[in-house]
């Protein structure tokens, strides 16, 4: 009996030792498993460009389906570019902005409401760059939280971006990762979330709807495909004291930048 007990005890120890070594990081699956590589060095975090669940780069054009009169009215103030027809004063309900104030309609809060074309590129691996031909404005979306916010307020403000991602479980394993003989991994999905502060005052739909320099802008960019064409929709919420406004703007992918035609804006602040 003693020999039998010794045999089973020895066998159990041999079974436990590899698991203990693996849990200590030998296989990368226990404590710190996701933080260390094969040589024990800390793994470098992925850049926003590499981690992107959707591709928003390229040339895009406004599809005006919401607030058409306000955004496209012929009696609206001049847009400053041939790519956009008006900024939306709307049936003469408000006077055009005073001379020198036209660019406030191109500020962050209303920039994507203006009929425009966009050129979206990566300025670097953690900064998405959005160029608008209407008013010749540029927004930088920063994925690096350590990037300092400028003290001076500007029309485009300071934008902090994050990816919201996921992969519905399907088939093989957790998170949809298929195992040998299992179903393939589920496709990733995601959206771009952007919060903008430090904005100078501007207009949402020309001077009919202004916001102050205390406003906060939150945007959700979602890419989708309909009838073979690529789109993205931006749902925006701007909170200015007790007032909250919600807008939605849609853009369609263009094959190239042949129609992208930036027009000057008289002021930038």
mmCIF file of C-alpha atoms in Angstrom:
data_model
loop_
_atom_site.group_PDB
_atom_site.id
_atom_site.type_symbol
_atom_site.label_atom_id
_atom_site.label_comp_id
_atom_site.label_asym_id
_atom_site.label_seq_id
_atom_site.Cartn_x
_atom_site.Cartn_y
_atom_site.Cartn_z
ATOM 1 C CA UNK A 1 0.000 0.000 0.000
ATOM 2 C CA UNK A 2 2.848 2.418 0.843
ATOM 3 C CA UNK A 3 4.449 1.833 -2.565
ATOM 4 C CA UNK A 4 1.119 2.472 -4.280
ATOM 5 C CA UNK A 5 0.576 5.752 -2.379
ATOM 6 C CA UNK A 6 4.096 6.907 -3.238
ATOM 7 C CA UNK A 7 3.482 6.166 -6.925
ATOM 8 C CA UNK A 8 0.254 8.216 -7.084
ATOM 9 C CA UNK A 9 1.802 11.108 -5.134
ATOM 10 C CA UNK A 10 4.776 11.227 -7.504
ATOM 11 C CA UNK A 11 2.478 11.114 -10.548
ATOM 12 C CA UNK A 12 0.361 13.980 -9.217
ATOM 13 C CA UNK A 13 3.439 16.144 -8.670
ATOM 14 C CA UNK A 14 4.585 15.609 -12.264
ATOM 15 C CA UNK A 15 1.154 16.662 -13.498
ATOM 16 C CA UNK A 16 1.074 19.799 -11.356
ATOM 17 C CA UNK A 17 4.589 21.115 -12.049
ATOM 18 C CA UNK A 18 4.073 22.058 -15.766
ATOM 19 C CA UNK A 19 0.795 23.828 -14.912
ATOM 20 C CA UNK A 20 2.489 25.807 -12.129
ATOM 21 C CA UNK A 21 5.317 26.828 -14.421
ATOM 22 C CA UNK A 22 2.802 27.892 -17.105
ATOM 23 C CA UNK A 23 0.786 29.938 -14.603
ATOM 24 C CA UNK A 24 3.939 31.810 -13.604
ATOM 25 C CA UNK A 25 4.378 33.118 -17.140
ATOM 26 C CA UNK A 26 6.310 30.306 -18.773
ATOM 27 C CA UNK A 27 3.580 30.025 -21.404
ATOM 28 C CA UNK A 28 2.320 33.621 -21.368
ATOM 29 C CA UNK A 29 -1.133 32.573 -20.211
ATOM 30 C CA UNK A 30 -1.076 33.288 -16.465
ATOM 31 C CA UNK A 31 -0.329 36.420 -14.508
ATOM 32 C CA UNK A 32 1.234 38.934 -16.820
ATOM 33 C CA UNK A 33 0.718 36.583 -19.739
ATOM 34 C CA UNK A 34 -0.655 39.339 -21.945
ATOM 35 C CA UNK A 35 2.059 41.788 -20.874
ATOM 36 C CA UNK A 36 5.208 39.818 -21.574
ATOM 37 C CA UNK A 37 6.595 38.327 -24.754
ATOM 38 C CA UNK A 38 8.474 35.090 -25.169
ATOM 39 C CA UNK A 39 11.711 36.591 -23.826
ATOM 40 C CA UNK A 40 10.099 38.069 -20.718
ATOM 41 C CA UNK A 41 10.167 41.672 -21.991
ATOM 42 C CA UNK A 42 6.976 43.749 -21.571
ATOM 43 C CA UNK A 43 4.837 43.717 -24.710
ATOM 44 C CA UNK A 44 4.479 47.051 -26.461
ATOM 45 C CA UNK A 45 0.877 48.331 -26.672
ATOM 46 C CA UNK A 46 -0.619 48.463 -30.130
ATOM 47 C CA UNK A 47 -0.854 51.824 -31.837
ATOM 48 C CA UNK A 48 -4.303 53.182 -32.638
ATOM 49 C CA UNK A 49 -3.589 52.666 -36.336
ATOM 50 C CA UNK A 50 -2.804 48.964 -35.879
ATOM 51 C CA UNK A 51 -5.685 48.432 -33.436
ATOM 52 C CA UNK A 52 -8.275 50.127 -35.660
ATOM 53 C CA UNK A 53 -11.305 47.832 -36.065
ATOM 54 C CA UNK A 54 -12.572 49.832 -39.054
ATOM 55 C CA UNK A 55 -10.858 51.872 -41.751
ATOM 56 C CA UNK A 56 -12.072 55.469 -41.932
ATOM 57 C CA UNK A 57 -9.265 56.738 -44.154
ATOM 58 C CA UNK A 58 -9.890 57.990 -47.664
ATOM 59 C CA UNK A 59 -12.050 60.585 -49.384
ATOM 60 C CA UNK A 60 -15.677 61.077 -48.367
ATOM 61 C CA UNK A 61 -18.542 63.359 -49.418
ATOM 62 C CA UNK A 62 -21.547 64.592 -47.417
ATOM 63 C CA UNK A 63 -24.885 62.904 -48.028
ATOM 64 C CA UNK A 64 -27.382 65.544 -46.900
ATOM 65 C CA UNK A 65 -30.493 63.717 -45.713
ATOM 66 C CA UNK A 66 -31.051 65.493 -42.378
ATOM 67 C CA UNK A 67 -31.929 69.209 -41.973
ATOM 68 C CA UNK A 68 -31.726 69.712 -45.726
ATOM 69 C CA UNK A 69 -33.204 73.253 -45.744
ATOM 70 C CA UNK A 70 -30.890 74.531 -43.023
ATOM 71 C CA UNK A 71 -27.802 72.910 -44.527
ATOM 72 C CA UNK A 72 -28.447 73.589 -48.213
ATOM 73 C CA UNK A 73 -30.599 76.733 -48.290
ATOM 74 C CA UNK A 74 -29.503 79.094 -51.104
ATOM 75 C CA UNK A 75 -29.965 82.158 -48.875
ATOM 76 C CA UNK A 76 -27.398 80.903 -46.374
ATOM 77 C CA UNK A 77 -24.025 82.635 -45.885
ATOM 78 C CA UNK A 78 -21.296 81.952 -48.484
ATOM 79 C CA UNK A 79 -19.370 78.783 -47.798
ATOM 80 C CA UNK A 80 -15.965 79.869 -49.070
ATOM 81 C CA UNK A 81 -15.629 76.787 -51.288
ATOM 82 C CA UNK A 82 -17.204 75.456 -54.415
ATOM 83 C CA UNK A 83 -17.565 72.081 -52.671
ATOM 84 C CA UNK A 84 -20.326 73.233 -50.330
ATOM 85 C CA UNK A 85 -23.540 75.095 -51.026
ATOM 86 C CA UNK A 86 -24.223 77.303 -48.077
ATOM 87 C CA UNK A 87 -24.119 76.946 -44.329
ATOM 88 C CA UNK A 88 -27.795 77.069 -43.509
ATOM 89 C CA UNK A 89 -29.246 80.341 -42.249
ATOM 90 C CA UNK A 90 -32.542 78.899 -43.446
ATOM 91 C CA UNK A 91 -35.186 80.967 -45.211
ATOM 92 C CA UNK A 92 -33.835 84.259 -43.954
ATOM 93 C CA UNK A 93 -34.614 83.427 -40.321
ATOM 94 C CA UNK A 94 -31.282 84.886 -39.240
ATOM 95 C CA UNK A 95 -28.787 87.295 -40.707
ATOM 96 C CA UNK A 96 -25.488 85.930 -42.067
ATOM 97 C CA UNK A 97 -22.564 86.091 -39.639
ATOM 98 C CA UNK A 98 -20.792 89.468 -39.561
ATOM 99 C CA UNK A 99 -17.781 89.869 -41.810
ATOM 100 C CA UNK A 100 -14.863 87.935 -40.371
ATOM 101 C CA UNK A 101 -17.123 85.462 -38.559
ATOM 102 C CA UNK A 102 -17.829 83.053 -41.429
ATOM 103 C CA UNK A 103 -15.369 80.479 -40.146
ATOM 104 C CA UNK A 104 -17.347 79.907 -36.969
ATOM 105 C CA UNK A 105 -19.706 77.767 -39.052
ATOM 106 C CA UNK A 106 -16.698 75.518 -39.807
ATOM 107 C CA UNK A 107 -15.800 75.030 -36.137
ATOM 108 C CA UNK A 108 -15.717 71.538 -34.622
ATOM 109 C CA UNK A 109 -19.348 71.597 -33.497
ATOM 110 C CA UNK A 110 -20.715 72.265 -36.977
ATOM 111 C CA UNK A 111 -17.846 71.307 -39.287
ATOM 112 C CA UNK A 112 -19.385 67.991 -40.357
ATOM 113 C CA UNK A 113 -22.827 69.565 -40.760
ATOM 114 C CA UNK A 114 -21.509 71.779 -43.552
ATOM 115 C CA UNK A 115 -21.874 70.052 -46.951
ATOM 116 C CA UNK A 116 -18.250 69.171 -47.597
ATOM 117 C CA UNK A 117 -15.726 66.617 -48.721
ATOM 118 C CA UNK A 118 -13.283 65.014 -46.314
ATOM 119 C CA UNK A 119 -9.806 63.575 -46.620
ATOM 120 C CA UNK A 120 -9.063 61.314 -43.645
ATOM 121 C CA UNK A 121 -5.490 60.101 -43.125
ATOM 122 C CA UNK A 122 -3.169 59.041 -40.307
ATOM 123 C CA UNK A 123 -0.954 61.970 -39.275
ATOM 124 C CA UNK A 124 0.994 59.420 -37.212
ATOM 125 C CA UNK A 125 0.232 56.049 -35.655
ATOM 126 C CA UNK A 126 -1.859 57.614 -32.870
ATOM 127 C CA UNK A 127 -3.361 60.685 -34.547
ATOM 128 C CA UNK A 128 -6.158 60.631 -37.112
ATOM 129 C CA UNK A 129 -6.275 63.701 -39.372
ATOM 130 C CA UNK A 130 -9.561 64.964 -40.844
ATOM 131 C CA UNK A 131 -9.246 67.603 -43.575
ATOM 132 C CA UNK A 132 -12.407 69.405 -44.762
ATOM 133 C CA UNK A 133 -12.460 71.176 -48.104
ATOM 134 C CA UNK A 134 -15.312 73.470 -46.976
ATOM 135 C CA UNK A 135 -13.506 76.246 -45.158
ATOM 136 C CA UNK A 136 -10.169 74.428 -45.486
ATOM 137 C CA UNK A 137 -10.267 73.260 -41.882
ATOM 138 C CA UNK A 138 -8.354 70.405 -40.217
ATOM 139 C CA UNK A 139 -9.184 68.390 -37.118
ATOM 140 C CA UNK A 140 -6.675 66.178 -35.289
ATOM 141 C CA UNK A 141 -8.074 63.255 -33.301
ATOM 142 C CA UNK A 142 -5.571 62.214 -30.622
ATOM 143 C CA UNK A 143 -5.510 58.617 -29.381
ATOM 144 C CA UNK A 144 -2.596 59.307 -27.009
ATOM 145 C CA UNK A 145 -4.042 60.611 -23.721
ATOM 146 C CA UNK A 146 -0.634 61.930 -22.665
ATOM 147 C CA UNK A 147 -0.677 64.489 -25.497
ATOM 148 C CA UNK A 148 -1.105 67.841 -23.720
ATOM 149 C CA UNK A 149 -4.134 69.949 -24.507
ATOM 150 C CA UNK A 150 -3.255 73.489 -25.660
ATOM 151 C CA UNK A 151 -4.142 76.277 -23.264
ATOM 152 C CA UNK A 152 -5.582 78.476 -25.997
ATOM 153 C CA UNK A 153 -9.057 77.676 -27.291
ATOM 154 C CA UNK A 154 -9.564 77.264 -31.036
ATOM 155 C CA UNK A 155 -12.377 76.601 -33.464
ATOM 156 C CA UNK A 156 -11.470 72.917 -33.785
ATOM 157 C CA UNK A 157 -10.710 72.497 -30.084
ATOM 158 C CA UNK A 158 -8.835 69.512 -28.694
ATOM 159 C CA UNK A 159 -10.130 66.028 -29.566
ATOM 160 C CA UNK A 160 -9.409 62.776 -27.698
ATOM 161 C CA UNK A 161 -10.311 59.607 -29.625
ATOM 162 C CA UNK A 162 -10.838 55.979 -28.598
ATOM 163 C CA UNK A 163 -11.852 52.803 -30.422
ATOM 164 C CA UNK A 164 -14.876 50.897 -29.189
ATOM 165 C CA UNK A 165 -14.387 47.341 -30.371
ATOM 166 C CA UNK A 166 -15.726 43.855 -29.998
ATOM 167 C CA UNK A 167 -16.024 40.454 -31.631
ATOM 168 C CA UNK A 168 -19.254 38.520 -31.039
ATOM 169 C CA UNK A 169 -18.648 34.909 -30.003
ATOM 170 C CA UNK A 170 -19.277 32.453 -32.781
ATOM 171 C CA UNK A 171 -18.215 28.890 -33.298
ATOM 172 C CA UNK A 172 -14.848 27.940 -31.824
ATOM 173 C CA UNK A 173 -13.902 29.730 -28.609
ATOM 174 C CA UNK A 174 -14.085 32.776 -26.429
ATOM 175 C CA UNK A 175 -14.487 35.973 -28.406
ATOM 176 C CA UNK A 176 -15.217 33.955 -31.543
ATOM 177 C CA UNK A 177 -11.693 32.550 -31.921
ATOM 178 C CA UNK A 178 -12.155 29.344 -33.830
ATOM 179 C CA UNK A 179 -10.148 26.332 -32.790
ATOM 180 C CA UNK A 180 -8.907 23.428 -34.909
ATOM 181 C CA UNK A 181 -11.834 22.205 -36.907
ATOM 182 C CA UNK A 182 -14.067 24.964 -35.527
ATOM 183 C CA UNK A 183 -15.734 27.898 -37.214
ATOM 184 C CA UNK A 184 -13.533 30.834 -38.282
ATOM 185 C CA UNK A 185 -13.230 33.796 -35.904
ATOM 186 C CA UNK A 186 -16.113 36.255 -35.973
ATOM 187 C CA UNK A 187 -15.337 39.520 -37.755
ATOM 188 C CA UNK A 188 -14.343 42.459 -35.568
ATOM 189 C CA UNK A 189 -16.632 45.446 -35.365
ATOM 190 C CA UNK A 190 -16.086 48.843 -33.876
ATOM 191 C CA UNK A 191 -16.721 52.549 -33.859
ATOM 192 C CA UNK A 192 -14.681 55.676 -33.257
ATOM 193 C CA UNK A 193 -15.580 57.750 -30.212
ATOM 194 C CA UNK A 194 -14.317 61.347 -30.034
ATOM 195 C CA UNK A 195 -14.631 63.902 -27.245
ATOM 196 C CA UNK A 196 -13.732 67.514 -28.054
ATOM 197 C CA UNK A 197 -13.195 70.286 -25.525
ATOM 198 C CA UNK A 198 -11.268 73.566 -25.449
ATOM 199 C CA UNK A 199 -13.385 74.895 -28.322
ATOM 200 C CA UNK A 200 -13.921 78.528 -29.173
ATOM 201 C CA UNK A 201 -17.553 79.471 -29.753
ATOM 202 C CA UNK A 202 -19.063 78.477 -33.085
ATOM 203 C CA UNK A 203 -22.226 77.674 -35.041
ATOM 204 C CA UNK A 204 -24.056 74.410 -35.537
ATOM 205 C CA UNK A 205 -26.214 75.548 -38.452
ATOM 206 C CA UNK A 206 -24.826 78.970 -39.261
ATOM 207 C CA UNK A 207 -25.706 81.799 -36.871
ATOM 208 C CA UNK A 208 -29.174 80.333 -36.202
ATOM 209 C CA UNK A 209 -27.700 77.967 -33.626
ATOM 210 C CA UNK A 210 -24.591 79.068 -31.768
ATOM 211 C CA UNK A 211 -22.692 77.421 -28.915
ATOM 212 C CA UNK A 212 -20.348 78.995 -26.383
ATOM 213 C CA UNK A 213 -16.686 78.332 -25.621
ATOM 214 C CA UNK A 214 -17.776 76.166 -22.671
ATOM 215 C CA UNK A 215 -19.423 73.551 -24.897
ATOM 216 C CA UNK A 216 -18.386 69.897 -24.975
ATOM 217 C CA UNK A 217 -18.720 67.806 -28.145
ATOM 218 C CA UNK A 218 -19.043 64.000 -28.193
ATOM 219 C CA UNK A 219 -19.117 62.126 -31.511
ATOM 220 C CA UNK A 220 -19.594 58.497 -32.566
ATOM 221 C CA UNK A 221 -18.303 57.487 -36.023
ATOM 222 C CA UNK A 222 -19.819 54.245 -37.356
ATOM 223 C CA UNK A 223 -18.870 52.773 -40.720
ATOM 224 C CA UNK A 224 -21.431 50.749 -42.686
ATOM 225 C CA UNK A 225 -22.049 49.358 -46.172
ATOM 226 C CA UNK A 226 -25.330 49.657 -48.040
ATOM 227 C CA UNK A 227 -26.007 48.279 -51.538
ATOM 228 C CA UNK A 228 -22.287 47.889 -52.174
ATOM 229 C CA UNK A 229 -21.333 51.467 -51.208
ATOM 230 C CA UNK A 230 -19.308 52.433 -48.134
ATOM 231 C CA UNK A 231 -20.571 55.066 -45.705
ATOM 232 C CA UNK A 232 -19.922 56.352 -42.233
ATOM 233 C CA UNK A 233 -22.370 58.189 -40.002
ATOM 234 C CA UNK A 234 -21.405 60.626 -37.258
ATOM 235 C CA UNK A 235 -23.829 61.013 -34.373
ATOM 236 C CA UNK A 236 -22.849 64.120 -32.430
ATOM 237 C CA UNK A 237 -23.959 65.491 -29.082
ATOM 238 C CA UNK A 238 -22.965 69.002 -28.074
ATOM 239 C CA UNK A 239 -23.641 70.024 -24.486
ATOM 240 C CA UNK A 240 -23.538 73.738 -23.740
ATOM 241 C CA UNK A 241 -24.666 74.439 -20.192
ATOM 242 C CA UNK A 242 -28.313 73.365 -19.842
ATOM 243 C CA UNK A 243 -28.735 72.949 -23.624
ATOM 244 C CA UNK A 244 -28.016 69.640 -25.397
ATOM 245 C CA UNK A 245 -28.224 69.248 -29.167
ATOM 246 C CA UNK A 246 -27.944 65.978 -31.113
ATOM 247 C CA UNK A 247 -27.188 65.803 -34.839
ATOM 248 C CA UNK A 248 -26.475 63.071 -37.378
ATOM 249 C CA UNK A 249 -24.348 63.410 -40.532
ATOM 250 C CA UNK A 250 -23.582 60.768 -43.169
ATOM 251 C CA UNK A 251 -20.674 60.547 -45.626
ATOM 252 C CA UNK A 252 -20.175 58.319 -48.667
ATOM 253 C CA UNK A 253 -16.792 56.940 -49.748
ATOM 254 C CA UNK A 254 -15.369 58.341 -52.986
ATOM 255 C CA UNK A 255 -12.929 56.443 -55.205
ATOM 256 C CA UNK A 256 -10.261 59.157 -55.147
ATOM 257 C CA UNK A 257 -9.579 62.788 -54.317
ATOM 258 C CA UNK A 258 -10.283 64.267 -57.752
ATOM 259 C CA UNK A 259 -13.244 66.256 -56.383
ATOM 260 C CA UNK A 260 -11.572 67.318 -53.134
ATOM 261 C CA UNK A 261 -11.167 71.082 -53.550
ATOM 262 C CA UNK A 262 -10.279 73.037 -50.381
ATOM 263 C CA UNK A 263 -11.507 76.626 -50.313
ATOM 264 C CA UNK A 264 -10.062 79.283 -48.024
ATOM 265 C CA UNK A 265 -11.731 80.485 -44.876
ATOM 266 C CA UNK A 266 -11.204 84.103 -43.913
ATOM 267 C CA UNK A 267 -10.279 83.483 -40.280
ATOM 268 C CA UNK A 268 -9.302 80.471 -38.204
ATOM 269 C CA UNK A 269 -10.421 81.630 -34.753
#
